[in-house]
mmCIF file of C-alpha atoms in Angstrom:
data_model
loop_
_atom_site.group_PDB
_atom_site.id
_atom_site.type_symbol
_atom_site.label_atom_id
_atom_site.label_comp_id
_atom_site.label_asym_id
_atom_site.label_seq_id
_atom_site.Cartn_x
_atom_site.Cartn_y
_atom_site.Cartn_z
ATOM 1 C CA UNK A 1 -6.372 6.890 28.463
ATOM 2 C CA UNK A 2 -4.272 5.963 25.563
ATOM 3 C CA UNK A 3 -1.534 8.058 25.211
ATOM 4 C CA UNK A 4 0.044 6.972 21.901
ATOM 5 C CA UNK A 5 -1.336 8.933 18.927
ATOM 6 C CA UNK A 6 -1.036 6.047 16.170
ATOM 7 C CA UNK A 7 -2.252 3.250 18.840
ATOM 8 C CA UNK A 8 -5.535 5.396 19.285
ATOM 9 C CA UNK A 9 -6.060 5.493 16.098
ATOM 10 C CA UNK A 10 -5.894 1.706 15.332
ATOM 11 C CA UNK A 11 -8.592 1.429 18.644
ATOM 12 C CA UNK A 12 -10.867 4.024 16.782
ATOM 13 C CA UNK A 13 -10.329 2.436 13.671
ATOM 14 C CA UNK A 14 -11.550 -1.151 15.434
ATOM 15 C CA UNK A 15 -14.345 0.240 16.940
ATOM 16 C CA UNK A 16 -15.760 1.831 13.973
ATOM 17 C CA UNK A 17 -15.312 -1.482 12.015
ATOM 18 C CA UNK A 18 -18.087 -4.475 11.912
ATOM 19 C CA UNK A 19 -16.582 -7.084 15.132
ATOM 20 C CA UNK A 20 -17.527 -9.854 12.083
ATOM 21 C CA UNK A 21 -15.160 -8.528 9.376
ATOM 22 C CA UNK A 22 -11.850 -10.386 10.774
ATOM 23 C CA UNK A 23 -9.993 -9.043 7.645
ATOM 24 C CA UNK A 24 -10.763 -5.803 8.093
ATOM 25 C CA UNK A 25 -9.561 -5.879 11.743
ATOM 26 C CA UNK A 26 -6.355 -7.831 10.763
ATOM 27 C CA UNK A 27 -5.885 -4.762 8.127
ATOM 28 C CA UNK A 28 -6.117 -2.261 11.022
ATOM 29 C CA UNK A 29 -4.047 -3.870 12.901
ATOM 30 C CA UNK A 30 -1.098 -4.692 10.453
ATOM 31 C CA UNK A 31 -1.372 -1.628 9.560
ATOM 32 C CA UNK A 32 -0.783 0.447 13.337
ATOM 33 C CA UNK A 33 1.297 -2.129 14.588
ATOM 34 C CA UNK A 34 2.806 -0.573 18.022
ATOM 35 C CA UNK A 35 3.595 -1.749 21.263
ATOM 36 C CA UNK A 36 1.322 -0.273 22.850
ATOM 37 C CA UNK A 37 -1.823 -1.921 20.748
ATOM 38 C CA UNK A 38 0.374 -5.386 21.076
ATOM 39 C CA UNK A 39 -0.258 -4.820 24.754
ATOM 40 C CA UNK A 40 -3.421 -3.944 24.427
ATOM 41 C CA UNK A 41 -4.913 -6.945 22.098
ATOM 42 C CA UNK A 42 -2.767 -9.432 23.857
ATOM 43 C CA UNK A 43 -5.236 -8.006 27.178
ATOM 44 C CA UNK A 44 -8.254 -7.880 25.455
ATOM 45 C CA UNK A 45 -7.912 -11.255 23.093
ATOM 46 C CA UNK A 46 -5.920 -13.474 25.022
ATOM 47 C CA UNK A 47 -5.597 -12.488 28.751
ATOM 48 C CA UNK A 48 -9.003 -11.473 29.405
ATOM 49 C CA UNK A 49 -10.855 -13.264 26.718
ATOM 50 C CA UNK A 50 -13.515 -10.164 26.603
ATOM 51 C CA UNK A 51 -15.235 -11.570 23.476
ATOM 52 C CA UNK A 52 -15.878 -14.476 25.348
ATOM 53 C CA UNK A 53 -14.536 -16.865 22.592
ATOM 54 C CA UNK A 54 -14.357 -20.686 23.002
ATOM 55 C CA UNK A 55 -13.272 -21.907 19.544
ATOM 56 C CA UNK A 56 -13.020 -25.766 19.282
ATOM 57 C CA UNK A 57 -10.150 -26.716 16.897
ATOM 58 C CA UNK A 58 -12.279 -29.359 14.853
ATOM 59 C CA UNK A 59 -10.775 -32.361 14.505
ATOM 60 C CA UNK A 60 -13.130 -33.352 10.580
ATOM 61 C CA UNK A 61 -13.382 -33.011 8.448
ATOM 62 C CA UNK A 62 -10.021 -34.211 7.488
ATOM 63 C CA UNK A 63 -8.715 -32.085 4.797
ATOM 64 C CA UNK A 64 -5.665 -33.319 2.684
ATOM 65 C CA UNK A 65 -2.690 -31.307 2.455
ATOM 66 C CA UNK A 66 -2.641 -29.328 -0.630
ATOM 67 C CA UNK A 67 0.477 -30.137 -2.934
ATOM 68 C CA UNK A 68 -0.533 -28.083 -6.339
ATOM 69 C CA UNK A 69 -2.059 -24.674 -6.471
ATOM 70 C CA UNK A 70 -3.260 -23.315 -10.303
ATOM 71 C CA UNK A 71 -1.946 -26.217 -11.723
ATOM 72 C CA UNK A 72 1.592 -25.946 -10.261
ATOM 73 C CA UNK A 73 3.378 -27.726 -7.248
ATOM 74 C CA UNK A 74 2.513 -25.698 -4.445
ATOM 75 C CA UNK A 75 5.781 -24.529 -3.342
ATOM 76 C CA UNK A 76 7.722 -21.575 -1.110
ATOM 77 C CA UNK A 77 6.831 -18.620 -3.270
ATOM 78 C CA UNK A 78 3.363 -19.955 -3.782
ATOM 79 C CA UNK A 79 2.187 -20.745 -0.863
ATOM 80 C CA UNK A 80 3.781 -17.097 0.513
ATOM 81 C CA UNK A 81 1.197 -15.263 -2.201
ATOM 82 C CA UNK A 82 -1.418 -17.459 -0.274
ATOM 83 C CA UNK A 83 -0.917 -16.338 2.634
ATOM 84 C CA UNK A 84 -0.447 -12.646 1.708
ATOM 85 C CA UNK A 85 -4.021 -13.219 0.174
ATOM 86 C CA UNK A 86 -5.925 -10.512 -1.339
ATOM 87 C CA UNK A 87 -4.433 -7.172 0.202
ATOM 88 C CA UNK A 88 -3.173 -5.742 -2.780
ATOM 89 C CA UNK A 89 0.104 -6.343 -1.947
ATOM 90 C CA UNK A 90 2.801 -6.526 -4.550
ATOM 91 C CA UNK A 91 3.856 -10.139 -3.383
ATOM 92 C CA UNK A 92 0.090 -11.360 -3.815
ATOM 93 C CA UNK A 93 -0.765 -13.557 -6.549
ATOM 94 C CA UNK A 94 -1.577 -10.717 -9.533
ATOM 95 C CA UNK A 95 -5.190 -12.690 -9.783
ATOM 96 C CA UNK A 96 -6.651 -11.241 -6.350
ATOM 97 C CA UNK A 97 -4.925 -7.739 -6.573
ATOM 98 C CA UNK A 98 -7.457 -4.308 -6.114
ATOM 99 C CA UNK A 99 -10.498 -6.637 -5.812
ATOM 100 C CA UNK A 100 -13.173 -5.361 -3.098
ATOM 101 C CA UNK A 101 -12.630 -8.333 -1.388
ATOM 102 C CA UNK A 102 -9.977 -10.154 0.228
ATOM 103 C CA UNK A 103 -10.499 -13.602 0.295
ATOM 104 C CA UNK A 104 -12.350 -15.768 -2.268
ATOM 105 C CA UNK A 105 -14.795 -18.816 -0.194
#
């Protein structure tokens, strides 16, 4: 049984989510972060592979680095509202704030 109140709630939150929606796991879990659910993922994920997964890193295609992003050298603060992405943070490029989504493919 899970004991912690806020680390239960992230596991509920998981379950009730779609296992293909990465982002919206990645939310969840951002957004709980405890101990106990670091524990927990790092069993499930990692030490007992339960999902089974057996990713490949591919090796092509070879894609260039990227050096320019809207026009503009791709530099620190740039590539840091890339990697925020789409979560409606304030630090996120103003472009992919409050859309539905969170990343653009």
């Amino acid at each position: 049984p899970i004991s912690d109140p806020e680390t239960k709630k992230a596991i509920d939150m998981l379950n009730a989510g779609d296992v293909r929606d990465q982002v919206g796991s990645y939310r969840v879990i951002v957004s709980y972060e405890t101990p106990q659910l670091e524990d927990f993922t790092l069993c499930l994920l990692q030490q007992n592979n339960c999902f089974q997964c057996d990713a490949k890193i591919l090796e092509n295609p070879r894609v260039p680095v990227m050096d320019t992003w809207r026009g503009a050298p791709l530099d620190a603060k740039a590539g840091r509202e890339i990697f925020i992405g789409h979560f409606d943070n304030p630090e996120a490029h103003p472009a992919g704030q409050k859309l539905p989504w969170s990343w653009k493919i």
